[in-house]
Amino acid sequence: MILTHIKLVDFRGYERLDLDLGPKGNLILGPNASGKTNLAEAIHFLSLARSFRTSEDENLIRYGQEIAVIETDIQEGAMHRTLRIEIGKKGKRIFLNEKPLRRLSELSKAINVIVYAPGDAALFYGGPSERRAFLDIGLSKQSEDYFRLISRFNRILKERNIALKKRSDDKMLLDALTDQLIEVAEPIVRYRTMYVASLNEVLPRVIGALRGDQAKAKIVYRSFVKDDGNFRENAKRAYEESLEGDILKKSTSIGPQREDFTFRLNGKDISEFGSQGENRIAALALKLCPYFLIEEQGRKPICVLDDVTSELDANHRERLLLFLNELGQTFLTATDSTLHGDTVIDISAHRSNRRN
C-alpha cells in the first residue's frame, strides 16, 4: 500500500498542508524544529490513531484551534481509498471513504505504518512496557482476535485490581476473576509465542543487512509461566503463589501485563553486553522486521523513520539507505542535505515543497 497524498489542517504547527507523496523513498528534509517529525507523526497516526510522541491527543491540535485533521489517499493495488481523522479535544472521529469507522481495530485493515523514532534506540535499555507494546501493536495489526483478547484481558485485570483494593478478603471473587484472566491469558501467550517465532525467522536477514555481517540475532520471549501443555494448571499455581503478595500490594503482580523479551546478539543479552551502536542497530532491525511478515506486496506496511541517519556512522547510514531501497513506500526525516531520495520534500517552518 502507498499514500499518494496527505492533507493536514491545524495539526501541530501546520495550519494547512497539501502534499503529493512519492510511491518509494520520500526524504523529508529540513532544519531542526521545522516540522519534519510532525509530518512523520501525522503519517504514523493514520495507522493507529495514536501518536508515537504523546499520549494526549489534544497536544496534536494547533494552538488556539478546536480540531486537527489528517486526510490521505491510499492506493492498494487497483483499490483506492480515502481516510480522514478528525482530532478534537473531546475525542476523535475516523472516516474511511467518508463512512465512519465504528471500531479502532478496523483502522489497521485500511493502512499499516511502522515507525522508528529516536527514542527507540533505548528499546532494550528501558523498562518492559515498550517491548510489550511492540508485540501488542504488531499482533493487533495482524489479528483482530488478538486486539479483542488484549482489550478483554485489560478489563478483567482492572476488575481484579479493584477487587484487591476494595475487597481483598473476598477469595471467591478473586478466584473467579483469576480464572477469567487465565482463560484469556492462554491465547495471548500463544499468539505472542508464534509472533516472536515469526520475527526470529526474518531478524537475521534484516540485522545482517544493516550491520554487514553474519551476527546471530534472536529475541527470547519470557512468558509468565511455562507453556508445556499445562498452561492453565501452571498459571493457576502461579497466581495462587502470588495471591498473598497481591493482596498486600493491592495489585496483580504476574500475567501477560508483566511479560518481557530480551534481544540476544551472538548469544549475549544486548542490553547488558551490547554497545550503544549495537543497541541502536538492533532496535532499528527489530522495528523493520514486521514489514517482511506481510507476504502480499500490495499490503506491505509503509515505513516511517524519524531522524535515524543522524544516529548512524557513515557505513551504517549507507547500509540503511541501500536496505530502504528494497522496501516499498518509506519516509525518512533528515537535516542532511547530502542525502538523496526518490522524492524530496523540503520542510521550512511548517511549510513544505515537493522537489521531485
mmCIF file of C-alpha atoms in Angstrom, residues 47-48 94 101-111 140-148 151:
data_model
loop_
_atom_site.group_PDB
_atom_site.id
_atom_site.type_symbol
_atom_site.label_atom_id
_atom_site.label_comp_id
_atom_site.label_asym_id
_atom_site.label_seq_id
_atom_site.Cartn_x
_atom_site.Cartn_y
_atom_site.Cartn_z
ATOM 1 C CA SER A 47 -2.341 3.636 11.233
ATOM 2 C CA LEU A 48 -3.162 3.542 14.952
ATOM 3 C CA ILE A 94 -12.338 8.357 11.752
ATOM 4 C CA LEU A 101 -15.310 3.613 11.411
ATOM 5 C CA ARG A 102 -17.020 2.199 14.473
ATOM 6 C CA ARG A 103 -14.085 0.179 15.775
ATOM 7 C CA LEU A 104 -10.456 1.212 16.024
ATOM 8 C CA SER A 105 -9.396 -2.325 15.085
ATOM 9 C CA GLU A 106 -10.745 -1.689 11.569
ATOM 10 C CA LEU A 107 -8.153 1.039 11.007
ATOM 11 C CA SER A 108 -5.208 -1.341 10.681
ATOM 12 C CA LYS A 109 -7.014 -3.106 7.833
ATOM 13 C CA ALA A 110 -7.046 0.154 5.894
ATOM 14 C CA ILE A 111 -3.472 1.254 6.488
ATOM 15 C CA SER A 140 -3.134 -6.268 16.869
ATOM 16 C CA LYS A 141 -2.432 -5.153 13.307
ATOM 17 C CA GLN A 142 -2.248 -8.778 12.188
ATOM 18 C CA SER A 143 -5.183 -10.141 14.148
ATOM 19 C CA GLU A 144 -8.440 -8.552 15.229
ATOM 20 C CA ASP A 145 -8.860 -11.532 17.557
ATOM 21 C CA TYR A 146 -5.673 -10.564 19.409
ATOM 22 C CA PHE A 147 -6.887 -6.961 19.666
ATOM 23 C CA ARG A 148 -10.096 -8.202 21.306
ATOM 24 C CA SER A 151 -8.850 -5.446 25.415
#
